Short mmCIF file of C-alpha atoms in Angstrom, two decimals:
data_model
loop_
_atom_site.label_atom_id
_atom_site.label_comp_id
_atom_site.label_asym_id
_atom_site.label_seq_id
_atom_site.Cartn_x
_atom_site.Cartn_y
_atom_site.Cartn_z
CA MET A 1 -21.58 63.81 36.70
CA SER A 2 -19.83 60.83 38.28
CA LYS A 3 -16.40 61.07 39.76
CA ALA A 4 -14.88 58.65 37.25
CA LYS A 5 -16.05 60.71 34.35
CA LYS A 6 -14.53 63.80 35.85
CA THR A 7 -11.11 62.26 36.19
CA THR A 8 -11.09 60.97 32.64
CA LYS A 9 -11.94 64.41 31.45
CA LYS A 10 -9.14 65.87 33.50
CA LYS A 11 -6.72 63.31 32.13
CA ARG A 12 -7.72 64.12 28.63
CA THR A 13 -7.08 67.81 29.09
CA THR A 14 -3.66 67.28 30.60
CA LYS A 15 -2.80 64.99 27.72
CA LYS A 16 -4.00 67.57 25.31
CA SER A 17 -2.05 70.37 26.97
CA LYS A 18 1.08 68.23 26.86
CA ALA A 19 0.62 67.58 23.18
CA LYS A 20 -0.30 71.18 22.70
CA THR A 21 3.16 72.52 22.32
CA ARG A 22 4.74 75.51 23.98
CA TYR A 23 4.08 78.63 25.97
CA ASP A 24 3.78 80.72 22.84
CA GLY A 25 1.77 78.11 20.94
CA ARG A 26 4.55 76.93 18.66
CA LYS A 27 5.24 73.35 17.66
CA ALA A 28 8.43 71.75 19.00
CA ASN A 29 10.22 72.14 15.66
CA GLU A 30 8.84 75.53 14.75
CA LEU A 31 10.95 78.68 14.41
CA ARG A 32 9.73 81.98 15.74
CA PRO A 33 8.48 84.30 13.01
CA THR A 34 11.70 85.53 11.39
CA THR A 35 12.30 88.28 8.87
CA ILE A 36 15.60 89.57 7.53
CA GLU A 37 16.12 92.68 5.48
CA SER A 38 19.45 93.61 3.93
CA GLY A 39 20.94 96.95 2.97
CA VAL A 40 19.29 98.98 5.72
CA LEU A 41 22.16 101.28 6.78
CA PRO A 42 23.35 103.99 4.39
CA ASN A 43 26.84 104.42 5.84
CA ALA A 44 27.81 100.78 6.28
CA ASP A 45 29.43 98.73 3.49
CA GLY A 46 26.86 96.04 4.17
CA SER A 47 24.01 95.75 6.64
CA ALA A 48 21.02 93.71 7.74
CA TYR A 49 18.11 93.93 10.13
CA ILE A 50 16.64 90.83 11.66
CA GLU A 51 13.54 90.20 13.68
CA MET A 52 13.57 86.73 15.16
CA GLY A 53 10.61 86.50 17.46
CA ARG A 54 10.79 89.68 19.47
CA ASN A 55 14.53 90.07 18.93
CA LYS A 56 15.28 93.20 16.96
CA ILE A 57 18.87 93.42 15.80
CA LEU A 58 20.78 95.69 13.43
CA VAL A 59 24.10 94.59 11.95
CA GLY A 60 26.53 96.76 10.01
CA VAL A 61 29.66 95.56 8.20
CA PHE A 62 32.59 97.90 7.59
CA GLY A 63 35.53 96.85 5.47
CA PRO A 64 37.71 95.27 4.45
CA ARG A 65 39.60 98.30 5.74
CA GLU A 66 42.88 99.13 7.41
CA MET A 67 43.38 97.42 10.76
CA HIS A 68 43.60 99.64 13.80
CA PRO A 69 45.65 99.29 15.92
CA ARG A 70 48.08 98.23 13.24
CA ARG A 71 50.00 95.68 15.27
CA PHE A 72 46.95 93.43 15.27
CA ALA A 73 46.96 93.15 11.48
CA LYS A 74 47.72 89.67 10.15
CA PRO A 75 50.20 89.69 7.25
CA ASN A 76 48.54 86.78 5.45
CA GLU A 77 44.83 87.37 5.86
CA ALA A 78 42.07 89.67 7.05
CA THR A 79 40.76 89.66 10.60
CA LEU A 80 37.05 89.28 11.15
CA ARG A 81 36.13 91.30 14.21
CA CYS A 82 32.62 91.00 15.64
CA ARG A 83 31.27 93.34 18.26
CA TYR A 84 28.10 92.32 20.06
CA HIS A 85 26.37 95.05 21.99
CA MET A 86 22.97 95.46 23.63
CA SER A 87 21.10 98.73 23.84
CA PRO A 88 20.39 99.92 27.39
CA PHE A 89 16.65 99.61 26.70
CA SER A 90 16.79 96.14 25.14
CA VAL A 91 16.03 94.30 28.37
CA ASP A 92 14.33 94.69 31.75
CA PRO A 93 15.64 96.24 33.91
CA ARG A 94 17.69 98.78 31.99
CA ARG A 95 21.20 97.64 31.27
CA SER A 96 24.40 99.65 31.45
CA PRO A 97 25.62 100.61 27.99
CA ALA A 98 29.18 99.59 28.85
CA PRO A 99 30.15 96.29 27.20
CA SER A 100 29.91 93.37 29.61
CA ARG A 101 32.08 90.25 29.78
CA ARG A 102 29.20 88.37 28.19
CA ASP A 103 29.19 90.80 25.24
CA VAL A 104 32.90 90.28 24.71
CA GLU A 105 32.55 86.52 24.74
CA ILE A 106 29.63 86.53 22.33
CA GLY A 107 31.58 88.79 19.97
CA MET A 108 34.40 86.29 20.01
CA VAL A 109 32.30 83.17 19.41
CA MET A 110 30.47 85.02 16.65
CA SER A 111 33.77 85.71 14.88
CA TRP A 112 34.66 82.05 15.13
CA ALA A 113 31.23 81.07 13.84
CA ILE A 114 31.38 83.27 10.75
CA GLN A 115 35.10 83.20 9.88
CA PRO A 116 35.17 79.76 8.23
CA ALA A 117 32.73 81.03 5.60
CA VAL A 118 34.74 84.10 4.58
CA PHE A 119 37.67 84.16 2.12
CA LEU A 120 39.84 86.09 4.59
CA GLU A 121 43.01 85.28 2.67
CA LYS A 122 41.91 87.66 -0.07
CA TYR A 123 42.44 90.68 2.18
CA PRO A 124 45.77 90.46 4.00
CA ARG A 125 46.53 93.05 6.71
CA SER A 126 42.97 94.34 6.77
CA VAL A 127 40.00 94.05 9.09
CA ILE A 128 36.33 93.37 8.49
CA ASP A 129 34.31 94.88 11.30
CA VAL A 130 30.91 93.38 12.07
CA TYR A 131 28.95 95.51 14.50
CA CYS A 132 25.81 93.99 16.04
CA GLU A 133 23.42 96.16 17.99
CA VAL A 134 20.68 94.33 19.85
CA LEU A 135 17.87 96.86 20.02
CA GLU A 136 15.48 94.49 21.72
CA ALA A 137 16.32 91.11 23.19
CA ASP A 138 14.10 88.04 23.44
CA GLY A 139 16.41 85.08 23.90
CA GLY A 140 18.71 83.65 21.26
CA THR A 141 20.29 86.95 20.35
CA ARG A 142 23.62 85.44 19.40
CA THR A 143 22.06 83.14 16.81
CA ALA A 144 19.98 86.00 15.41
CA CYS A 145 23.12 88.16 15.25
CA ILE A 146 24.99 85.51 13.28
CA ASN A 147 22.11 85.21 10.81
CA ALA A 148 21.97 88.95 10.23
CA ALA A 149 25.76 89.31 10.16
CA THR A 150 26.02 86.72 7.38
CA VAL A 151 23.48 88.56 5.27
CA ALA A 152 25.26 91.86 5.97
CA LEU A 153 28.61 90.39 4.87
CA VAL A 154 27.08 89.25 1.59
CA ASP A 155 25.52 92.69 1.23
CA ALA A 156 29.00 94.19 1.68
CA GLY A 157 30.16 92.16 -1.32
CA ILE A 158 32.63 90.10 0.67
CA PRO A 159 33.30 86.75 -1.03
CA MET A 160 32.06 83.79 0.99
CA ARG A 161 32.16 80.02 0.78
CA ASP A 162 28.72 79.54 2.25
CA LEU A 163 26.06 81.27 4.28
CA VAL A 164 26.27 80.73 8.01
CA SER A 165 22.86 80.00 9.48
CA SER A 166 22.23 79.77 13.16
CA CYS A 167 19.53 78.56 15.48
CA ALA A 168 19.29 77.16 18.98
CA ALA A 169 17.53 74.10 20.28
CA GLY A 170 17.00 73.20 23.89
CA VAL A 171 15.00 71.28 26.43
CA MET A 172 11.89 72.66 28.07
CA ASP A 173 9.75 70.53 30.39
CA GLY A 174 11.64 67.45 29.24
CA LYS A 175 10.94 68.11 25.60
CA VAL A 176 13.43 68.98 22.88
CA VAL A 177 12.31 72.22 21.26
CA LEU A 178 13.63 74.54 18.57
CA ASP A 179 14.58 78.22 18.79
CA LEU A 180 14.05 79.06 22.44
CA GLY A 181 12.39 82.34 23.35
CA ASP A 182 13.39 84.37 26.37
CA TYR A 183 11.04 82.50 28.72
CA GLU A 184 12.21 79.06 27.61
CA ASP A 185 15.80 80.24 27.70
CA LYS A 186 15.44 81.15 31.37
CA GLU A 187 13.06 78.44 32.54
CA GLY A 188 14.19 75.58 30.33
CA GLU A 189 16.65 72.83 31.24
CA ALA A 190 19.15 73.49 28.49
CA ASP A 191 19.98 75.68 25.54
CA VAL A 192 22.19 74.63 22.63
CA PRO A 193 22.95 77.37 20.12
CA VAL A 194 24.32 76.07 16.82
CA ALA A 195 25.65 77.74 13.71
CA TYR A 196 25.90 75.71 10.55
CA MET A 197 27.15 76.04 6.98
CA PRO A 198 24.66 73.97 4.99
CA LYS A 199 26.62 73.55 1.77
CA LEU A 200 29.85 72.59 3.50
CA GLY A 201 27.96 70.67 6.20
CA LYS A 202 30.00 72.16 9.02
CA ILE A 203 28.99 73.30 12.47
CA THR A 204 30.78 76.55 13.30
CA LEU A 205 29.21 77.44 16.62
CA LEU A 206 28.27 75.05 19.35
CA GLN A 207 27.63 76.01 22.92
CA MET A 208 25.51 74.63 25.69
CA ASP A 209 23.91 75.84 28.87
CA GLY A 210 22.45 73.33 31.30
CA VAL A 211 22.77 69.62 31.96
CA LEU A 212 21.77 67.00 29.39
CA PRO A 213 22.36 63.31 28.68
CA VAL A 214 24.37 62.72 25.49
CA LYS A 215 21.38 61.37 23.61
CA THR A 216 19.25 64.41 24.34
CA PHE A 217 22.15 66.68 23.49
CA THR A 218 22.61 65.16 20.05
CA GLU A 219 18.86 65.35 19.54
CA CYS A 220 19.15 69.05 20.28
CA VAL A 221 21.96 69.47 17.77
CA ASP A 222 20.01 67.61 15.09
CA LEU A 223 16.95 69.74 15.68
CA ALA A 224 19.03 72.94 15.74
CA ILE A 225 20.54 72.06 12.36
CA GLU A 226 17.05 71.50 11.03
CA GLY A 227 16.28 75.01 12.26
CA CYS A 228 19.45 76.36 10.63
CA LEU A 229 18.26 75.03 7.28
CA GLN A 230 14.96 76.86 7.72
CA VAL A 231 16.86 80.03 8.60
CA ASN A 232 19.07 79.53 5.54
CA GLU A 233 15.99 79.76 3.33
CA ILE A 234 15.00 83.04 4.99
CA GLN A 235 18.51 84.46 4.50
CA ARG A 236 18.45 83.52 0.82
CA GLU A 237 15.05 85.13 0.41
CA ALA A 238 16.33 88.35 1.99
CA LEU A 239 19.28 88.49 -0.39
CA LYS A 240 17.18 87.63 -3.43
CA LYS A 241 14.75 90.35 -2.49
CA LYS A 242 17.49 92.94 -2.25
CA TYR A 243 19.33 91.94 -5.39
CA GLY A 244 16.31 90.87 -7.40
CA ILE A 245 17.71 87.51 -8.38
CA SER A 246 15.10 85.15 -9.78
CA GLU A 247 15.17 81.40 -9.28
CA GLU A 248 16.48 80.64 -12.79
CA ALA A 249 19.21 83.24 -12.72
CA GLU A 250 20.55 81.80 -9.51
CA GLU A 251 21.28 78.42 -11.06
CA MET B 1 32.28 114.09 14.51
CA ALA B 2 33.41 112.99 11.08
CA SER B 3 37.13 113.02 10.48
CA LYS B 4 38.72 116.32 9.58
CA SER B 5 41.28 114.86 7.27
CA GLY B 6 43.35 117.27 5.22
CA ILE B 7 42.91 117.29 1.50
CA VAL B 8 39.50 115.74 1.09
CA SER B 9 38.02 118.10 3.58
CA ARG B 10 39.58 121.12 1.89
CA LEU B 11 38.19 120.09 -1.48
CA LYS B 12 34.80 119.47 0.06
CA ARG B 13 34.93 122.81 1.79
CA ARG B 14 35.73 124.61 -1.44
CA LYS B 15 32.90 122.89 -3.28
CA ILE B 16 30.36 123.57 -0.55
CA HIS B 17 31.41 127.23 -0.40
CA GLU B 18 31.22 127.49 -4.16
CA VAL B 19 27.69 126.08 -4.29
CA LEU B 20 26.64 128.23 -1.33
CA GLY B 21 27.93 131.31 -3.12
CA ALA B 22 25.19 130.75 -5.68
CA GLY B 23 22.64 130.35 -2.86
CA ASN B 24 22.42 126.58 -3.20
CA ARG B 25 23.34 123.48 -1.24
CA MET B 26 25.02 120.27 -2.34
CA ASP B 27 21.77 118.30 -2.06
CA GLY B 28 19.66 120.95 -3.78
CA ARG B 29 17.85 122.14 -0.67
CA ALA B 30 17.10 125.75 0.16
CA LEU B 31 19.25 127.13 3.00
CA ASP B 32 16.33 127.05 5.43
CA GLU B 33 14.93 123.71 4.36
CA TYR B 34 14.87 120.50 6.42
CA ARG B 35 15.46 117.14 4.82
CA GLU B 36 12.60 114.64 4.94
CA ILE B 37 11.66 113.88 8.54
CA THR B 38 9.93 110.75 9.76
CA LEU B 39 8.80 109.98 13.29
CA LYS B 40 7.56 106.68 14.67
CA THR B 41 6.60 106.05 18.27
CA GLY B 42 6.11 102.83 20.19
CA VAL B 43 8.81 101.01 18.24
CA MET B 44 10.29 99.01 21.15
CA GLU B 45 8.17 96.79 23.37
CA LYS B 46 10.45 96.50 26.38
CA THR B 47 10.70 100.23 26.93
CA SER B 48 8.31 102.47 28.83
CA GLY B 49 8.25 104.70 25.76
CA SER B 50 10.20 104.85 22.51
CA ALA B 51 10.51 106.79 19.28
CA GLU B 52 12.54 106.66 16.12
CA VAL B 53 13.31 109.75 14.08
CA THR B 54 14.99 110.02 10.72
CA ILE B 55 16.15 113.28 9.23
CA GLY B 56 17.49 112.49 5.80
CA LYS B 57 19.97 109.68 6.32
CA SER B 58 20.42 110.40 10.02
CA ARG B 59 18.52 108.00 12.22
CA VAL B 60 18.07 108.16 15.97
CA LEU B 61 16.24 105.76 18.26
CA VAL B 62 15.27 106.82 21.76
CA GLY B 63 14.20 104.35 24.43
CA VAL B 64 12.80 105.55 27.74
CA LYS B 65 12.83 103.32 30.78
CA VAL B 66 11.29 104.23 34.11
CA GLN B 67 12.63 102.33 37.09
CA ILE B 68 12.97 102.73 40.83
CA GLY B 69 16.31 103.89 42.14
CA ARG B 70 18.07 106.00 44.71
CA PRO B 71 17.66 109.78 44.58
CA PHE B 72 20.65 112.10 44.63
CA GLU B 73 21.65 113.03 48.14
CA ASP B 74 20.97 116.71 47.67
CA THR B 75 17.45 116.12 46.28
CA PRO B 76 16.09 113.26 48.43
CA GLY B 77 12.44 113.81 47.54
CA ARG B 78 12.80 114.24 43.81
CA GLY B 79 12.76 111.82 40.90
CA VAL B 80 15.72 111.57 38.54
CA LEU B 81 16.04 112.22 34.81
CA MET B 82 19.08 110.82 33.01
CA CYS B 83 19.98 111.30 29.36
CA ASN B 84 22.62 109.16 27.75
CA ALA B 85 23.74 108.97 24.12
CA GLU B 86 25.46 106.15 22.30
CA PHE B 87 27.05 106.60 18.90
CA THR B 88 26.81 103.02 17.69
CA PRO B 89 29.60 102.07 15.30
CA LEU B 90 26.87 101.12 12.82
CA ALA B 91 26.15 104.76 12.26
CA HIS B 92 29.27 105.88 10.44
CA PRO B 93 32.63 104.42 9.35
CA THR B 94 34.44 106.84 11.68
CA PHE B 95 32.45 105.89 14.78
CA GLU B 96 34.30 103.43 16.94
CA PRO B 97 33.08 101.16 19.69
CA GLY B 98 33.94 102.16 23.21
CA ARG B 99 32.96 104.66 25.82
CA PRO B 100 30.98 107.66 24.62
CA GLY B 101 33.28 110.31 23.17
CA ALA B 102 33.03 114.06 23.57
CA ASN B 103 30.46 114.37 20.78
CA ALA B 104 28.16 111.75 22.29
CA ILE B 105 28.43 113.39 25.69
CA GLU B 106 27.67 116.79 24.20
CA LEU B 107 24.60 115.42 22.41
CA ALA B 108 23.25 113.80 25.57
CA ARG B 109 23.90 116.89 27.65
CA VAL B 110 22.31 119.32 25.22
CA VAL B 111 19.16 117.19 25.00
CA ASP B 112 19.20 116.76 28.77
CA ARG B 113 19.56 120.49 29.40
CA GLY B 114 16.67 121.22 27.08
CA LEU B 115 14.38 118.85 28.98
CA ARG B 116 15.65 119.82 32.40
CA SER B 117 15.57 123.59 32.04
CA ALA B 118 12.07 123.42 30.61
CA GLU B 119 11.19 121.47 33.79
CA ILE B 120 9.18 119.04 31.75
CA LEU B 121 8.74 116.66 34.68
CA ASP B 122 7.41 117.47 38.11
CA PHE B 123 10.17 115.67 39.96
CA ASP B 124 8.54 116.18 43.37
CA LYS B 125 5.73 113.87 42.26
CA LEU B 126 8.17 111.13 41.21
CA SER B 127 9.22 110.16 44.72
CA LEU B 128 8.06 106.99 46.45
CA ILE B 129 10.00 107.11 49.72
CA ASP B 130 11.86 110.36 50.20
CA GLY B 131 15.57 109.81 50.51
CA SER B 132 15.67 106.22 49.35
CA LYS B 133 13.26 105.33 46.54
CA VAL B 134 12.28 107.50 43.61
CA TYR B 135 11.36 107.00 39.97
CA MET B 136 14.30 107.30 37.60
CA VAL B 137 13.55 108.24 34.02
CA PHE B 138 16.29 107.02 31.68
CA VAL B 139 16.34 108.56 28.22
CA ASP B 140 18.74 106.57 26.05
CA ILE B 141 19.60 108.14 22.71
CA TYR B 142 20.81 105.56 20.24
CA VAL B 143 22.35 106.89 17.03
CA LEU B 144 21.87 104.28 14.30
CA SER B 145 22.94 106.30 11.28
CA TYR B 146 24.81 109.58 11.05
CA ASP B 147 24.42 112.18 8.36
CA GLY B 148 24.49 115.35 10.41
CA ASN B 149 22.10 117.19 12.69
CA LEU B 150 21.83 114.65 15.48
CA PHE B 151 20.74 117.34 17.92
CA ASP B 152 17.41 117.98 16.23
CA ALA B 153 16.77 114.30 15.59
CA ALA B 154 17.62 113.32 19.17
CA SER B 155 15.61 116.07 20.78
CA LEU B 156 12.56 115.33 18.62
CA ALA B 157 12.86 111.60 19.31
CA ALA B 158 13.37 112.15 23.05
CA MET B 159 10.32 114.38 23.27
CA ALA B 160 8.17 112.00 21.23
CA ALA B 161 9.31 109.04 23.32
CA LEU B 162 8.59 110.83 26.60
CA LYS B 163 5.16 111.83 25.33
CA THR B 164 4.26 108.18 24.80
CA THR B 165 5.94 106.94 27.99
CA LYS B 166 3.79 104.91 30.36
CA ARG B 167 5.46 104.49 33.72
CA PRO B 168 4.76 101.65 36.13
CA VAL B 169 2.67 102.53 39.18
CA HIS B 170 3.74 101.41 42.65
CA THR B 171 2.03 101.60 45.99
CA VAL B 172 3.82 102.27 49.27
CA LYS B 173 2.43 100.72 52.43
CA SER B 174 4.44 101.16 55.61
CA GLY B 175 7.72 101.32 53.77
CA VAL B 176 7.03 98.41 51.42
CA ILE B 177 6.88 99.16 47.71
CA LYS B 178 4.55 97.06 45.61
CA LEU B 179 4.28 97.02 41.84
CA THR B 180 0.72 97.34 40.56
CA LYS B 181 -0.48 96.25 37.16
CA LYS B 182 -1.38 99.81 36.29
CA THR B 183 0.68 102.15 34.18
CA GLN B 184 0.42 105.88 33.98
CA ALA B 185 1.45 108.42 31.39
CA LEU B 186 4.28 110.71 32.42
CA LYS B 187 2.92 114.18 33.01
CA LEU B 188 4.90 116.53 30.79
CA ARG B 189 4.65 120.22 31.47
CA LYS B 190 6.54 121.48 28.43
CA SER B 191 7.76 120.23 25.10
CA PRO B 192 11.18 121.62 24.26
CA LEU B 193 12.60 120.99 20.77
CA ALA B 194 16.01 121.79 19.33
CA VAL B 195 16.84 123.47 16.03
CA THR B 196 20.41 123.41 14.77
CA LEU B 197 21.90 125.94 12.39
CA ALA B 198 25.30 125.80 10.73
CA LYS B 199 27.16 128.94 9.80
CA ILE B 200 29.25 128.48 6.70
CA GLY B 201 30.82 131.65 5.40
CA ASP B 202 28.14 134.29 5.84
CA ASN B 203 25.24 131.88 5.51
CA PHE B 204 23.14 130.15 8.13
CA LEU B 205 21.97 126.72 7.05
CA VAL B 206 19.17 124.74 8.66
CA ASP B 207 19.64 121.01 9.25
CA PRO B 208 23.30 120.55 8.26
CA THR B 209 24.40 117.25 6.70
CA ALA B 210 27.55 115.43 7.82
CA ASP B 211 29.56 117.12 5.07
CA GLU B 212 28.25 120.52 6.03
CA GLU B 213 29.02 119.85 9.69
CA GLU B 214 32.55 118.97 8.71
CA VAL B 215 33.20 122.31 7.09
CA LEU B 216 31.03 124.61 9.21
CA ASP B 217 32.53 127.64 10.90
CA ALA B 218 30.03 127.80 13.72
CA ARG B 219 27.11 125.73 14.91
CA LEU B 220 24.19 126.93 16.94
CA THR B 221 21.63 124.67 18.59
CA VAL B 222 18.64 126.47 20.10
CA THR B 223 15.95 124.70 22.10
CA PHE B 224 12.51 126.29 22.32
CA ASP B 225 9.49 125.31 24.36
CA GLU B 226 5.99 125.64 22.89
CA ASP B 227 5.71 129.25 24.08
CA ASP B 228 8.86 130.10 22.13
CA ASN B 229 10.98 130.52 25.24
CA ILE B 230 14.57 129.44 24.77
CA CYS B 231 15.37 126.51 27.05
CA THR B 232 18.97 126.00 26.12
CA ILE B 233 21.53 127.14 23.60
CA GLN B 234 24.71 125.44 22.55
CA LYS B 235 27.25 127.03 20.27
CA GLY B 236 29.80 124.86 18.58
CA GLY B 237 32.40 125.27 15.88
CA SER B 238 35.66 127.11 15.77
CA ASP B 239 34.43 130.51 14.61
CA GLY B 240 32.51 133.21 16.49
CA ILE B 241 29.27 134.87 15.50
CA THR B 242 28.26 138.51 15.82
CA VAL B 243 25.31 139.71 17.86
CA GLU B 244 23.59 140.64 14.64
CA GLU B 245 24.09 137.15 13.29
CA LEU B 246 22.79 135.70 16.53
CA HIS B 247 19.55 137.64 16.21
CA LYS B 248 19.16 136.51 12.63
CA ALA B 249 19.80 132.93 13.66
CA LEU B 250 17.32 133.02 16.54
CA GLU B 251 14.66 134.40 14.27
CA LEU B 252 15.26 131.62 11.75
CA ALA B 253 15.37 128.94 14.44
CA GLN B 254 12.07 130.11 15.87
CA VAL B 255 10.34 129.76 12.51
CA LYS B 256 11.85 126.32 12.03
CA VAL B 257 10.92 124.95 15.44
CA ALA B 258 7.26 125.48 14.60
CA GLU B 259 7.81 123.25 11.59
CA LEU B 260 9.39 120.53 13.73
CA ARG B 261 6.60 120.77 16.28
CA LYS B 262 4.09 119.52 13.70
CA TYR B 263 5.73 116.09 13.88
CA LEU B 264 5.09 115.71 17.60
#
């Protein structure tokens, strides 16, 4: 075999590997395998379980119920209170079960992401508690939590304007990709989690980690919204499955 | 555990007593009958071992992680076993987020005592460098749904998880610890399991539900190893029990633990 031939072959393979997608074999705009199941907890008013890639997350909704401590109650509307928590065995190495500053922040941005979709004014002075337990983490837990929390809220019979669907996009090896897994989250250049209400066309969560030019950033947002729409379908399927609503009846 | 709130509880108590008087339970079970039990192992990938147990509507997930850490100063050459329980607020409307309460601490400690007094692990073999590096076995009990009898569910799940635990293997060369690609099953010497009985009136009930736990007079959790030795006992509840009742209870618990053991 001549030297020239060898190099062309090598070139071809590198080209191929570049075209050939990501570390887990997905296409750039492909979600991880995602399943949502609603009504999984007997004691919660509403609940959902999501597997998004290797993320395993349980969400329970309690309420609307009386606000404790009382002084936090709002006289004109309900408070949506999200708690994000990771199990000690959800990551390597083991994590302390005490809530971290990160957990508190994620709980807060989750509330902001979901609130716009809920008719809070229907329940003055009360609280709706959304408890998220990350049993196993694989990157993008906050988006997965939002997706499950939305389904759980619907399962709890709480009136909503729209479903909130969430998905991240980011940049890995210079390429804009959808729904980053743990590896891409850590090794990639940037991560942009987005939550979106498809019917109202509103973004309710937008964060970013990393450094990106504006153009790439907006590309990320566009791709993330595309992912949100895919997630929205999965959420609808989960609810239809639980409540046995057929296509015609939904119209 | 659940709230003991005045009127509702009194009504519930009366009803449960009434039904018990006729030798029945609210859910139609016999007094010595467990609810449906399911056990799954290997449910979490990032753990060294895991198991999920449901007893009726109670659901407990246990994740075991084995890591390297510092030994206690008084046992420099011995590995460490730590049990911890979290009552997630998902599990019941009365469970609140925050640090583990007295009930969670009791649950963790009763499971821990069962494992520890049975000496299920040979801690001397879990040391890498005496005095500074040993294997630490974390048993995290995660309560996902509460409808009574967490002791039995947690102890069964903990035992099942430990049985499937594969710990990492390290080599020590002149004070340097290296992780190998190998894993090794934890060597368990015993398999202790807990059985919980509730005394309501003059009756002993196996596998109490949340309602039954709310009205019980006394609670007795007995942990047996496979040779029917008692590894730990925990009595709860506001009422005492007589020696005669204790014997009766132990006899019943011993029969029931054999039933639980079939799930392991």
